[in-house]
CSV table of C-alpha atoms in Angstrom, one decimal:
chain,number,residue,atom,x,y,z
A,395,SER,CA,7.7,-68.7,22.6
A,396,ARG,CA,5.3,-67.6,25.3
A,397,THR,CA,7.1,-69.5,28.0
A,398,ASN,CA,10.5,-68.1,27.1
A,399,ARG,CA,9.2,-64.6,27.2
A,400,ASP,CA,7.5,-65.2,30.5
A,401,GLN,CA,10.8,-66.5,31.9
A,402,ALA,CA,12.7,-63.6,30.5
A,403,ASN,CA,10.2,-61.1,32.0
A,404,ALA,CA,10.4,-62.8,35.4
A,405,ALA,CA,14.2,-62.5,35.2
A,406,LEU,CA,13.9,-58.8,34.3
A,407,VAL,CA,11.5,-58.2,37.3
A,408,LYS,CA,14.3,-59.4,39.6
A,409,LEU,CA,16.6,-56.7,38.1
A,410,ALA,CA,14.2,-53.9,39.1
A,411,PRO,CA,15.3,-51.5,41.8
A,412,ALA,CA,14.2,-52.5,45.2
A,413,ASP,CA,12.6,-49.2,46.0
A,414,LEU,CA,9.7,-49.5,43.5
A,415,THR,CA,6.3,-49.1,45.1
A,416,GLU,CA,3.8,-51.9,44.8
A,417,ILE,CA,2.0,-50.0,42.0
A,418,GLN,CA,5.2,-49.4,40.1
A,419,SER,CA,6.1,-53.1,40.4
A,420,ALA,CA,2.7,-54.1,39.1
A,421,GLU,CA,3.1,-51.6,36.2
A,422,LEU,CA,6.5,-52.9,35.4
A,423,ASN,CA,5.0,-56.4,35.0
A,424,GLN,CA,2.3,-55.0,32.9
A,425,TRP,CA,4.7,-53.2,30.6
A,426,LEU,CA,6.9,-56.2,30.2
A,427,THR,CA,3.9,-58.1,28.9
A,428,VAL,CA,2.5,-55.3,26.8
A,429,SER,CA,5.8,-54.5,25.2
A,430,GLY,CA,6.2,-58.2,24.2
A,431,ARG,CA,3.1,-57.7,22.0
A,432,PHE,CA,4.1,-54.5,20.2
A,433,PRO,CA,2.9,-53.0,17.8
A,434,GLU,CA,-0.3,-53.7,19.8
A,435,GLY,CA,-0.1,-51.4,22.8
A,436,ILE,CA,2.0,-48.6,21.2
A,437,GLU,CA,-0.9,-46.2,21.6
A,438,GLN,CA,-1.2,-47.0,25.3
A,439,LEU,CA,2.5,-46.4,25.7
A,440,ASN,CA,2.2,-43.0,24.0
A,441,GLU,CA,-0.7,-42.1,26.3
A,442,THR,CA,1.2,-43.1,29.4
A,443,LEU,CA,4.3,-41.1,28.4
A,444,LYS,CA,2.1,-38.0,27.8
A,445,THR,CA,2.0,-37.4,31.5
A,446,ARG,CA,5.2,-39.2,32.6
A,447,THR,CA,8.9,-38.5,32.0
A,448,TYR,CA,9.8,-42.2,32.6
A,449,ILE,CA,7.4,-45.1,32.3
A,450,LEU,CA,7.0,-45.8,36.0
A,451,GLU,CA,6.9,-42.1,37.0
A,452,THR,CA,10.3,-42.4,38.6
A,453,HIS,CA,13.0,-39.7,38.5
A,454,GLU,CA,15.6,-41.9,36.9
A,455,ALA,CA,15.3,-44.6,34.2
A,456,THR,CA,14.4,-48.1,35.4
A,457,VAL,CA,14.5,-51.5,33.9
A,458,ALA,CA,11.0,-50.8,32.5
A,459,ASP,CA,12.3,-48.0,30.4
A,460,ALA,CA,15.3,-50.1,29.2
A,461,VAL,CA,13.3,-53.1,28.2
A,462,VAL,CA,10.4,-51.3,26.5
A,463,LEU,CA,13.0,-49.1,24.6
A,464,SER,CA,14.7,-52.3,23.4
A,465,ARG,CA,11.4,-53.6,22.2
A,466,ILE,CA,10.3,-50.5,20.3
A,467,ALA,CA,13.5,-48.8,19.1
A,468,GLY,CA,13.4,-50.6,15.7
A,469,THR,CA,9.8,-49.5,15.1
A,470,VAL,CA,10.5,-45.9,16.0
A,471,LYS,CA,13.5,-45.9,13.7
A,472,SER,CA,11.1,-46.7,10.8
A,473,TRP,CA,8.6,-44.0,11.6
A,474,SER,CA,7.8,-41.2,9.1
A,475,ASN,CA,7.6,-37.6,10.4
A,476,ASP,CA,3.9,-37.9,10.6
A,477,GLU,CA,4.1,-41.0,12.7
A,478,VAL,CA,6.7,-39.3,14.9
A,479,LYS,CA,4.3,-36.4,15.5
A,480,LEU,CA,1.5,-38.8,16.3
A,481,ASN,CA,3.6,-40.7,18.8
A,482,ARG,CA,5.6,-37.7,20.0
A,483,HIS,CA,5.6,-38.7,23.6
A,484,ILE,CA,7.2,-42.1,22.8
A,485,VAL,CA,9.9,-40.3,20.7
A,486,ARG,CA,10.6,-37.8,23.4
A,487,TRP,CA,11.0,-40.5,26.0
A,488,LEU,CA,13.0,-42.8,23.8
A,489,ASP,CA,15.5,-40.1,23.0
A,490,LEU,CA,15.9,-39.4,26.8
A,491,VAL,CA,16.2,-43.1,27.7
A,492,GLN,CA,18.7,-44.0,25.0
A,493,ASN,CA,20.9,-41.2,26.1
A,494,VAL,CA,20.8,-41.8,29.9
A,495,ILE,CA,21.2,-45.6,29.8
A,496,GLY,CA,24.3,-45.5,27.6
A,497,ILE,CA,23.1,-46.9,24.3
A,498,LYS,CA,26.0,-46.7,21.9
A,499,ASP,CA,25.8,-43.8,19.5
A,500,GLU,CA,25.7,-46.0,16.4
A,501,ASP,CA,22.7,-47.9,17.9
A,502,LYS,CA,20.7,-44.7,18.8
A,503,VAL,CA,17.6,-43.7,16.9
A,504,THR,CA,18.2,-40.2,15.4
A,505,VAL,CA,15.6,-37.8,16.8
A,506,ASN,CA,15.0,-34.3,15.4
A,507,LYS,CA,14.2,-32.4,18.6
A,508,ASP,CA,13.2,-29.3,16.6
A,509,LEU,CA,10.6,-31.1,14.4
A,510,GLU,CA,7.6,-28.8,14.3
A,511,ALA,CA,4.5,-30.5,15.5
A,512,PRO,CA,1.1,-28.8,16.0
A,513,ARG,CA,0.1,-28.2,19.6
A,514,GLU,CA,-1.8,-31.1,21.1
A,515,ILE,CA,-5.1,-30.2,22.7
A,516,LYS,CA,-6.2,-32.0,25.8
A,517,VAL,CA,-9.3,-34.2,25.1
B,558,MET,CA,30.4,-23.1,58.0
B,559,SER,CA,28.0,-21.1,55.9
B,560,GLN,CA,29.4,-18.6,53.6
B,561,TYR,CA,26.1,-17.3,52.3
B,562,LYS,CA,22.7,-16.3,53.6
B,563,LEU,CA,19.7,-16.5,51.4
B,564,THR,CA,16.5,-14.7,52.6
B,565,LEU,CA,13.2,-15.0,50.8
B,566,ALA,CA,10.1,-12.9,51.4
B,567,ALA,CA,7.2,-15.3,51.6
B,568,LYS,CA,4.5,-12.7,50.7
B,569,ALA,CA,6.3,-11.3,47.6
B,570,PRO,CA,4.1,-11.1,44.5
B,571,LEU,CA,6.6,-13.5,42.9
B,572,VAL,CA,8.4,-15.6,45.6
B,573,GLY,CA,12.0,-16.3,44.7
B,574,TYR,CA,11.6,-20.1,44.4
B,575,ALA,CA,14.3,-20.3,41.6
B,576,ALA,CA,16.9,-19.0,44.1
B,577,LEU,CA,15.6,-21.3,46.8
B,578,ILE,CA,15.8,-24.4,44.5
B,579,GLY,CA,19.3,-23.4,43.3
B,580,SER,CA,20.4,-23.2,47.0
B,581,PHE,CA,18.9,-26.6,47.8
B,582,ILE,CA,20.8,-28.1,44.9
B,583,ILE,CA,24.1,-26.4,45.9
B,584,ASN,CA,23.7,-27.4,49.6
B,585,HIS,CA,23.1,-31.0,48.5
B,586,GLU,CA,26.1,-31.0,46.1
B,587,GLU,CA,28.6,-29.1,48.2
B,588,PRO,CA,29.9,-30.9,51.3
B,589,THR,CA,29.9,-27.8,53.4
B,590,SER,CA,26.3,-26.8,52.7
B,591,PRO,CA,27.4,-23.2,52.1
B,592,ILE,CA,24.0,-21.5,52.0
B,593,ASP,CA,21.9,-20.7,55.1
B,594,LEU,CA,18.2,-20.3,54.3
B,595,SER,CA,15.9,-17.9,56.1
B,596,PHE,CA,12.4,-16.6,55.4
B,597,VAL,CA,10.5,-13.5,56.4
B,598,ASP,CA,6.7,-13.3,56.4
B,599,ALA,CA,6.5,-10.1,54.4
B,600,ALA,CA,6.5,-8.8,50.8
B,601,VAL,CA,10.1,-7.7,50.9
B,602,VAL,CA,13.1,-8.7,53.0
B,603,ASP,CA,14.5,-5.1,53.2
B,604,SER,CA,11.7,-2.5,53.3
B,605,SER,CA,14.1,0.1,51.8
B,606,VAL,CA,14.8,-2.0,48.7
B,607,PRO,CA,11.8,-2.7,46.5
B,608,GLU,CA,13.4,-5.6,44.6
B,609,SER,CA,14.4,-7.4,47.8
B,610,ASN,CA,11.9,-10.4,47.4
B,611,THR,CA,15.1,-12.4,47.3
B,612,VAL,CA,18.4,-11.4,49.0
B,613,LEU,CA,21.7,-13.2,49.0
B,614,THR,CA,24.4,-12.0,51.5
B,615,HIS,CA,27.9,-13.2,51.5
B,616,GLY,CA,28.9,-13.9,55.1
B,617,THR,CA,32.4,-12.4,55.3
B,618,GLU,CA,32.1,-9.7,52.6
B,619,GLY,CA,28.7,-8.7,53.7
B,620,LYS,CA,27.7,-7.6,50.2
B,621,SER,CA,24.1,-8.3,49.2
B,622,VAL,CA,22.5,-9.2,45.9
B,623,TYR,CA,18.8,-8.4,45.4
B,624,GLY,CA,16.2,-9.9,43.2
B,625,THR,CA,15.6,-13.6,42.2
B,626,VAL,CA,17.2,-13.7,38.8
B,627,GLU,CA,20.2,-11.7,40.1
B,628,VAL,CA,20.6,-14.1,43.0
B,629,LEU,CA,20.2,-17.1,40.8
B,630,ASN,CA,22.9,-15.8,38.5
B,631,ALA,CA,25.2,-14.9,41.5
B,632,LEU,CA,24.8,-18.5,42.8
B,633,ALA,CA,25.6,-19.9,39.4
B,634,GLU,CA,28.7,-17.8,39.2
B,635,ALA,CA,29.8,-18.8,42.7
B,636,PHE,CA,29.1,-22.5,42.1
B,637,PRO,CA,29.8,-23.1,38.4
B,638,ASN,CA,30.3,-26.8,38.9
B,639,VAL,CA,26.9,-27.3,40.4
B,640,LEU,CA,24.9,-24.9,38.3
B,641,PRO,CA,26.8,-24.5,35.0
B,642,VAL,CA,25.4,-21.7,32.7
B,643,THR,CA,25.8,-22.3,29.0
B,644,PRO,CA,24.7,-19.5,26.6
B,645,ALA,CA,21.5,-21.5,25.9
B,646,ALA,CA,20.8,-21.8,29.6
B,647,SER,CA,21.4,-18.1,30.0
B,648,GLU,CA,18.8,-17.3,27.2
B,649,TRP,CA,16.2,-19.5,28.9
B,650,ILE,CA,16.8,-17.8,32.3
B,651,GLU,CA,16.2,-14.5,30.7
B,652,PHE,CA,13.2,-15.8,28.9
B,653,ALA,CA,11.8,-17.3,32.1
B,654,PHE,CA,11.8,-14.1,34.1
B,655,LYS,CA,10.9,-11.8,31.3
B,656,SER,CA,7.9,-14.0,30.1
B,657,PHE,CA,6.5,-15.4,33.3
B,658,SER,CA,6.8,-12.7,35.9
B,659,GLY,CA,3.6,-10.9,34.8
B,660,LYS,CA,0.0,-11.9,35.6
B,661,ASP,CA,-1.7,-11.1,32.3
B,662,PHE,CA,-2.9,-14.2,30.5
B,663,LYS,CA,-2.8,-12.5,27.1
B,664,THR,CA,1.0,-12.0,27.3
B,665,LEU,CA,1.6,-15.2,29.2
B,666,THR,CA,0.0,-17.5,26.7
B,667,PRO,CA,2.4,-17.1,23.8
B,668,SER,CA,5.3,-17.8,26.1
B,669,LEU,CA,3.6,-20.9,27.4
B,670,GLU,CA,3.0,-22.0,23.8
B,671,LYS,CA,6.7,-21.5,23.1
B,672,LEU,CA,7.7,-23.6,26.0
B,673,GLU,CA,5.1,-26.2,25.2
B,674,ALA,CA,6.5,-26.6,21.6
B,675,HIS,CA,10.0,-26.7,22.9
B,676,LEU,CA,9.1,-29.7,25.1
B,677,ASN,CA,7.6,-31.7,22.3
B,678,PHE,CA,10.7,-33.8,21.9
B,679,ARG,CA,12.6,-32.7,25.1
B,680,SER,CA,12.2,-34.0,28.6
B,681,PHE,CA,14.2,-31.1,30.1
B,682,VAL,CA,14.6,-27.6,28.8
B,683,LEU,CA,18.2,-28.0,27.6
B,684,GLY,CA,18.9,-30.7,25.1
B,685,ASP,CA,21.4,-32.7,27.1
B,686,TYR,CA,19.0,-35.1,28.9
B,687,ARG,CA,19.3,-33.8,32.4
B,688,PRO,CA,17.8,-31.0,34.5
B,689,SER,CA,19.8,-27.8,34.5
B,690,ILE,CA,19.6,-24.2,35.8
B,691,ALA,CA,17.2,-23.5,32.9
B,692,ASP,CA,14.7,-25.8,34.4
B,693,VAL,CA,15.4,-24.2,37.8
B,694,ALA,CA,14.6,-20.7,36.5
B,695,LEU,CA,11.5,-21.7,34.5
B,696,TRP,CA,10.0,-24.1,37.1
B,697,GLY,CA,10.7,-21.6,39.9
B,698,VAL,CA,9.0,-18.7,38.2
B,699,LEU,CA,6.1,-20.7,37.0
B,700,ARG,CA,5.6,-22.1,40.5
B,701,ALA,CA,5.7,-18.6,41.9
B,702,ASN,CA,3.2,-17.2,39.5
B,703,ALA,CA,-0.3,-18.1,40.7
B,704,VAL,CA,-1.8,-17.2,37.3
B,705,VAL,CA,0.1,-19.8,35.3
B,706,GLY,CA,0.3,-22.4,38.1
B,707,ALA,CA,-3.1,-23.9,37.3
B,708,SER,CA,-2.6,-24.2,33.6
B,709,CYS,CA,0.8,-25.9,34.2
B,710,LYS,CA,-0.9,-28.5,36.4
B,711,ASN,CA,-4.2,-29.2,34.7
B,712,GLY,CA,-2.8,-30.3,31.4
B,713,THR,CA,-3.9,-27.3,29.2
B,714,PHE,CA,-0.3,-27.5,28.1
B,715,ILE,CA,0.3,-31.2,27.9
B,716,ASN,CA,4.1,-31.2,27.7
B,717,ILE,CA,4.5,-28.5,30.3
B,718,ALA,CA,2.3,-30.4,32.6
B,719,ARG,CA,4.5,-33.5,32.3
B,720,TRP,CA,7.7,-31.5,32.8
B,721,TYR,CA,6.2,-29.5,35.6
B,722,LYS,CA,5.1,-32.6,37.5
B,723,TYR,CA,8.5,-34.2,37.2
B,724,PHE,CA,10.0,-31.3,39.1
B,725,ASP,CA,7.0,-30.8,41.5
B,726,THR,CA,7.7,-34.3,42.8
B,727,SER,CA,11.5,-33.7,43.1
B,728,ARG,CA,12.9,-33.1,46.5
B,729,PHE,CA,15.0,-30.2,45.2
B,730,PHE,CA,12.1,-28.4,43.5
B,731,GLY,CA,8.7,-29.2,44.9
B,732,GLY,CA,10.5,-30.4,48.1
B,733,ALA,CA,12.2,-27.1,48.5
B,734,VAL,CA,8.9,-25.1,48.2
B,735,GLU,CA,7.3,-27.5,50.7
B,736,THR,CA,10.1,-27.0,53.2
B,737,MET,CA,9.8,-23.2,52.8
B,738,ASN,CA,6.0,-23.3,53.2
B,739,LYS,CA,6.3,-25.3,56.4
B,740,GLU,CA,8.9,-22.9,57.9
B,741,VAL,CA,6.8,-19.9,57.0
B,742,LEU,CA,3.8,-21.5,58.7
B,743,ASP,CA,5.9,-22.0,61.8
B,744,ILE,CA,6.9,-18.3,61.7
B,745,ARG,CA,3.2,-17.4,61.4
B,746,LYS,CA,2.2,-19.6,64.3
B,747,GLN,CA,5.0,-18.2,66.5
B,748,SER,CA,4.1,-14.6,65.7
B,749,LYS,CA,0.4,-15.4,66.7
B,750,VAL,CA,1.6,-16.9,70.0
B,751,GLY,CA,3.7,-13.7,70.5
B,752,GLN,CA,0.8,-11.5,69.8
B,753,LYS,CA,-1.4,-13.4,72.2
B,754,LYS,CA,1.2,-13.1,74.9
B,755,GLU,CA,1.5,-9.4,74.3
B,756,SER,CA,-2.2,-8.8,74.5
B,757,LYS,CA,-2.4,-10.7,77.8
B,758,ALA,CA,0.4,-8.7,79.3
């Protein structure tokens, strides 16, 4: 339910590193909400990860990456190659995060890092 | 106590940022901070050696290594735990300096396209999910080459821009360049003060 999700999100915010900036904290809250509504918002996630290695633009993974990963991994696993190419920034990020936060090998989404994808042109 | 001295020429056509970044990382990882850094406000460190934009000197042996890629490789050899070089890393280091040292866009573009495609599904150049000496070499030479600098930043190459920014905001990469720029500015200020004093005398 909505209340349960809000409570879970509030608990997750408490786990966030203390050195997040105000903007990063606000974005963390936003991503906890957006990721609760996937598949709505997947396009927004791909757009964000186009210009950021990690979701909050940190140099290491944060709770934002871990939670959003857990909420999208199943979807990414089901993607065809065309969907992978379309959402390449999510796939690139997911492969990084699943490998740096210690997801068990059997639970990882298999990513073909050499999949050929046409160059994206800035719009 | 420092064992090594790294000297960079700030007015070199291609400043040896890769060697600078490598040294920053080594000094951070090694408790003794074994590399002393110094800068000269000239195109070369040693006017008798054309390739001396970057010079690494071993304190006790006194032997010097010249050139950015040679110095980077010497640093990696001396500190293999900090900057491990796999065969894949070695290929990228070679690619970096061969492809991005020139200033002609016609020859630079295919190399940028290759890197762009490589970064479609990779956050860092090597596939093991962390920065490596391959990123040091590539970012260093791209940062030094004014011709490609703009297209790395403005998003003409979307993946490169993301990767480039990650390192630009890192204290070991962008931070190292910033430190150097500040010190070079100080050198310039001091030499101006010196000139004024001389002209008064």
